[in-house]
Amino acid sequence: MKDEEMCEEIIEGDYMEDDTEEDFTIEGKTNHEEAYFDMVISHIQDIVFDSKFKEMQQKFFDSHCGEFEDTEENKLAYTEIFREYKESIERFIEEKLEEVVKGFKMGEFLKLLEKRVGQVDDHLADTLLSFTDFMIFKQLILEHKPLGKKPDGKLAVAGTKARLHTEEQSDGEEMPDLVLDIKPCRTKE
C-alpha cells in the first residue's frame, strides 16, 4: 500500500495496522498534514530502533573510537568526528524515509515538525535529541572502545593490587592472599 493511500485511509478511519476487528476512530480534526506527520514519525521510529541503524552506528564507532580518550578535556579533532556522526545519522534517516515515503522532502518535514514538536513521543524525541548532544556521543563512543586494547591495537593490561579476602581461614590449609603486580613489558623495536 502506498503511503498516500495509507494517509487517505487513516483520515477516513479505514486503515488498521493489524487484522483485528476493532473500530478505528480519530478524535478531533484530522487532515492530510496530520496523517502525513504521524506516518513519517512512525517511520522515523522504525528507522532509529532498527538493527540496521544500530549497525551503522557501530561501524562509525569502530572506525573512530581510537581517537577518543576518557578525559575532561576535549580535543579539536572530536568536533570534526562529531560533525561527521551527525551528518551520517541525518543522511541515513533521510535516505530511509525517501525509500518508504513517496516524495519525501526533509526540509518540508522539518517545517512541519517545528509546528508539531509537542506531538512527538517523548522516548523518540529524547533519542533524536541525543544524536545532537556531544557529551552523549562521547560517552557512547568511549563505551564502545574495546576493553583491554590500546589505540595502536596492542593488548594492554590494567589493574591494581587488591586483597581478595579478609576473613580468617577456618578450615583447610592456610594460604597467603593472591597479590598481583602487573607491569608493562618491553617490546623489541
GROMACS .gro file of C-alpha atoms in nm:
model
  189
    1MET     CA    1   0.000   0.000   0.000
    2LYS     CA    2   0.139   0.340  -0.096
    3ASP     CA    3   0.190   0.599   0.174
    4GLU     CA    4  -0.053   0.844   0.009
    5GLU     CA    5  -0.325   0.577   0.011
    6MET     CA    6  -0.242   0.496   0.372
    7CYS     CA    7  -0.275   0.865   0.465
    8GLU     CA    8  -0.617   0.880   0.298
    9GLU     CA    9  -0.728   0.562   0.476
   10ILE     CA   10  -0.604   0.698   0.808
   11ILE     CA   11  -0.806   1.015   0.755
   12GLU     CA   12  -1.115   0.815   0.658
   13GLY     CA   13  -1.063   0.578   0.953
   14ASP     CA   14  -1.028   0.260   0.744
   15TYR     CA   15  -0.658   0.187   0.791
   16MET     CA   16  -0.552  -0.058   1.061
   17GLU     CA   17  -0.204  -0.195   1.137
   18ASP     CA   18  -0.331  -0.538   1.234
   19ASP     CA   19  -0.622  -0.753   1.124
   20THR     CA   20  -0.834  -0.714   1.438
   21GLU     CA   21  -1.199  -0.619   1.408
   22GLU     CA   22  -1.179  -0.319   1.641
   23ASP     CA   23  -1.315   0.014   1.520
   24PHE     CA   24  -1.058   0.273   1.427
   25THR     CA   25  -1.151   0.628   1.514
   26ILE     CA   26  -0.963   0.952   1.528
   27GLU     CA   27  -1.088   1.211   1.773
   28GLY     CA   28  -1.087   1.578   1.675
   29LYS     CA   29  -0.991   1.735   1.346
   30THR     CA   30  -0.777   1.524   1.120
   31ASN     CA   31  -0.632   1.634   0.793
   32HIS     CA   32  -0.381   1.515   0.538
   33GLU     CA   33  -0.098   1.709   0.707
   34GLU     CA   34  -0.162   1.544   1.044
   35ALA     CA   35  -0.186   1.195   0.893
   36TYR     CA   36   0.134   1.257   0.693
   37PHE     CA   37   0.315   1.379   1.005
   38ASP     CA   38   0.206   1.076   1.208
   39MET     CA   39   0.311   0.841   0.927
   40VAL     CA   40   0.660   0.998   0.893
   41ILE     CA   41   0.714   0.996   1.271
   42SER     CA   42   0.616   0.628   1.274
   43HIS     CA   43   0.872   0.557   1.000
   44ILE     CA   44   1.142   0.754   1.186
   45GLN     CA   45   1.073   0.548   1.497
   46ASP     CA   46   1.104   0.228   1.293
   47ILE     CA   47   1.432   0.350   1.142
   48VAL     CA   48   1.614   0.459   1.460
   49PHE     CA   49   1.515   0.150   1.657
   50ASP     CA   50   1.605  -0.090   1.372
   51SER     CA   51   1.913  -0.315   1.383
   52LYS     CA   52   2.047  -0.164   1.057
   53PHE     CA   53   2.062   0.177   1.223
   54LYS     CA   54   2.249   0.027   1.519
   55GLU     CA   55   2.492  -0.143   1.277
   56MET     CA   56   2.559   0.192   1.106
   57GLN     CA   57   2.633   0.350   1.446
   58GLN     CA   58   2.859   0.060   1.548
   59LYS     CA   59   3.061   0.086   1.225
   60PHE     CA   60   3.107   0.458   1.284
   61PHE     CA   61   3.216   0.398   1.644
   62ASP     CA   62   3.453   0.118   1.534
   63SER     CA   63   3.629   0.347   1.292
   64HIS     CA   64   3.662   0.645   1.530
   65CYS     CA   65   3.678   0.515   1.889
   66GLY     CA   66   4.059   0.500   1.886
   67GLU     CA   67   4.071   0.879   1.861
   68PHE     CA   68   3.888   0.936   2.191
   69GLU     CA   69   4.029   0.943   2.543
   70ASP     CA   70   3.833   0.940   2.866
   71THR     CA   71   3.941   1.282   2.991
   72GLU     CA   72   3.752   1.601   3.072
   73GLU     CA   73   3.944   1.788   2.805
   74ASN     CA   74   3.812   1.753   2.451
   75LYS     CA   75   4.042   1.763   2.152
   76LEU     CA   76   3.963   1.976   1.848
   77ALA     CA   77   3.952   1.659   1.635
   78TYR     CA   78   3.644   1.544   1.830
   79THR     CA   79   3.443   1.832   1.681
   80GLU     CA   80   3.501   1.711   1.324
   81ILE     CA   81   3.425   1.348   1.416
   82PHE     CA   82   3.103   1.455   1.591
   83ARG     CA   83   3.001   1.661   1.286
   84GLU     CA   84   3.057   1.353   1.065
   85TYR     CA   85   2.850   1.145   1.308
   86LYS     CA   86   2.553   1.385   1.296
   87GLU     CA   87   2.572   1.403   0.916
   88SER     CA   88   2.583   1.023   0.882
   89ILE     CA   89   2.279   0.988   1.111
   90GLU     CA   90   2.084   1.255   0.922
   91ARG     CA   91   2.178   1.106   0.585
   92PHE     CA   92   2.080   0.753   0.696
   93ILE     CA   93   1.740   0.864   0.829
   94GLU     CA   94   1.668   1.081   0.525
   95GLU     CA   95   1.762   0.805   0.276
   96LYS     CA   96   1.541   0.552   0.457
   97LEU     CA   97   1.249   0.797   0.466
   98GLU     CA   98   1.289   0.867   0.094
   99GLU     CA   99   1.264   0.490   0.034
  100VAL     CA  100   0.936   0.450   0.225
  101VAL     CA  101   0.761   0.787   0.182
  102LYS     CA  102   0.696   0.887  -0.179
  103GLY     CA  103   0.813   1.243  -0.249
  104PHE     CA  104   0.961   1.291   0.098
  105LYS     CA  105   1.147   1.621   0.145
  106MET     CA  106   1.334   1.666   0.472
  107GLY     CA  107   1.309   2.047   0.462
  108GLU     CA  108   0.930   2.037   0.435
  109PHE     CA  109   0.905   1.781   0.712
  110LEU     CA  110   1.128   1.987   0.944
  111LYS     CA  111   0.894   2.286   0.899
  112LEU     CA  112   0.600   2.063   0.989
  113LEU     CA  113   0.793   1.923   1.285
  114GLU     CA  114   0.851   2.274   1.423
  115LYS     CA  115   0.474   2.325   1.441
  116ARG     CA  116   0.410   1.983   1.598
  117VAL     CA  117   0.715   1.923   1.818
  118GLY     CA  118   0.497   1.851   2.122
  119GLN     CA  119   0.326   1.565   1.939
  120VAL     CA  120   0.638   1.351   1.915
  121ASP     CA  121   0.665   1.059   2.158
  122ASP     CA  122   0.899   1.152   2.446
  123HIS     CA  123   1.118   0.842   2.400
  124LEU     CA  124   1.163   0.913   2.029
  125ALA     CA  125   1.225   1.284   2.092
  126ASP     CA  126   1.491   1.203   2.354
  127THR     CA  127   1.655   0.954   2.118
  128LEU     CA  128   1.663   1.204   1.831
  129LEU     CA  129   1.797   1.482   2.055
  130SER     CA  130   2.069   1.250   2.187
  131PHE     CA  131   2.213   1.233   1.833
  132THR     CA  132   2.291   1.605   1.855
  133ASP     CA  133   2.440   1.603   2.206
  134PHE     CA  134   2.821   1.586   2.206
  135MET     CA  135   2.855   1.456   2.562
  136ILE     CA  136   2.618   1.165   2.493
  137PHE     CA  137   2.809   1.091   2.172
  138LYS     CA  138   3.143   1.095   2.357
  139GLN     CA  139   3.006   0.864   2.627
  140LEU     CA  140   2.875   0.619   2.363
  141ILE     CA  141   3.199   0.613   2.168
  142LEU     CA  142   3.406   0.565   2.486
  143GLU     CA  143   3.177   0.279   2.594
  144HIS     CA  144   3.228   0.126   2.251
  145LYS     CA  145   3.606   0.143   2.281
  146PRO     CA  146   3.730  -0.215   2.318
  147LEU     CA  147   3.837  -0.301   2.671
  148GLY     CA  148   4.195  -0.410   2.712
  149LYS     CA  149   4.322  -0.259   2.386
  150LYS     CA  150   4.530   0.048   2.331
  151PRO     CA  151   4.466   0.273   2.028
  152ASP     CA  152   4.764   0.112   1.849
  153GLY     CA  153   4.585  -0.227   1.867
  154LYS     CA  154   4.827  -0.386   2.117
  155LEU     CA  155   4.692  -0.566   2.419
  156ALA     CA  156   4.711  -0.375   2.746
  157VAL     CA  157   4.652  -0.500   3.099
  158ALA     CA  158   4.536  -0.263   3.368
  159GLY     CA  159   4.492  -0.342   3.734
  160THR     CA  160   4.573  -0.258   4.092
  161LYS     CA  161   4.682  -0.463   4.388
  162ALA     CA  162   4.382  -0.600   4.572
  163ARG     CA  163   4.325  -0.813   4.877
  164LEU     CA  164   4.100  -1.095   4.762
  165HIS     CA  165   3.958  -1.185   5.100
  166THR     CA  166   3.992  -1.065   5.456
  167GLU     CA  167   3.834  -1.347   5.657
  168GLU     CA  168   4.044  -1.581   5.866
  169GLN     CA  169   4.086  -1.923   5.716
  170SER     CA  170   3.882  -2.161   5.932
  171ASP     CA  171   3.937  -2.488   5.754
  172GLY     CA  172   4.192  -2.622   5.519
  173GLU     CA  173   4.549  -2.517   5.473
  174GLU     CA  174   4.640  -2.154   5.537
  175MET     CA  175   4.740  -1.976   5.218
  176PRO     CA  176   4.851  -1.619   5.158
  177ASP     CA  177   4.624  -1.383   4.964
  178LEU     CA  178   4.694  -1.360   4.592
  179VAL     CA  179   4.855  -1.027   4.511
  180LEU     CA  180   4.938  -0.950   4.151
  181ASP     CA  181   5.185  -0.686   4.048
  182ILE     CA  182   5.145  -0.637   3.673
  183LYS     CA  183   5.395  -0.419   3.494
  184PRO     CA  184   5.421  -0.332   3.126
  185CYS     CA  185   5.658  -0.547   2.930
  186ARG     CA  186   5.903  -0.401   2.687
  187THR     CA  187   5.869  -0.483   2.323
  188LYS     CA  188   6.153  -0.527   2.082
  189GLU     CA  189   6.179  -0.241   1.840
   0.00000   0.00000   0.00000
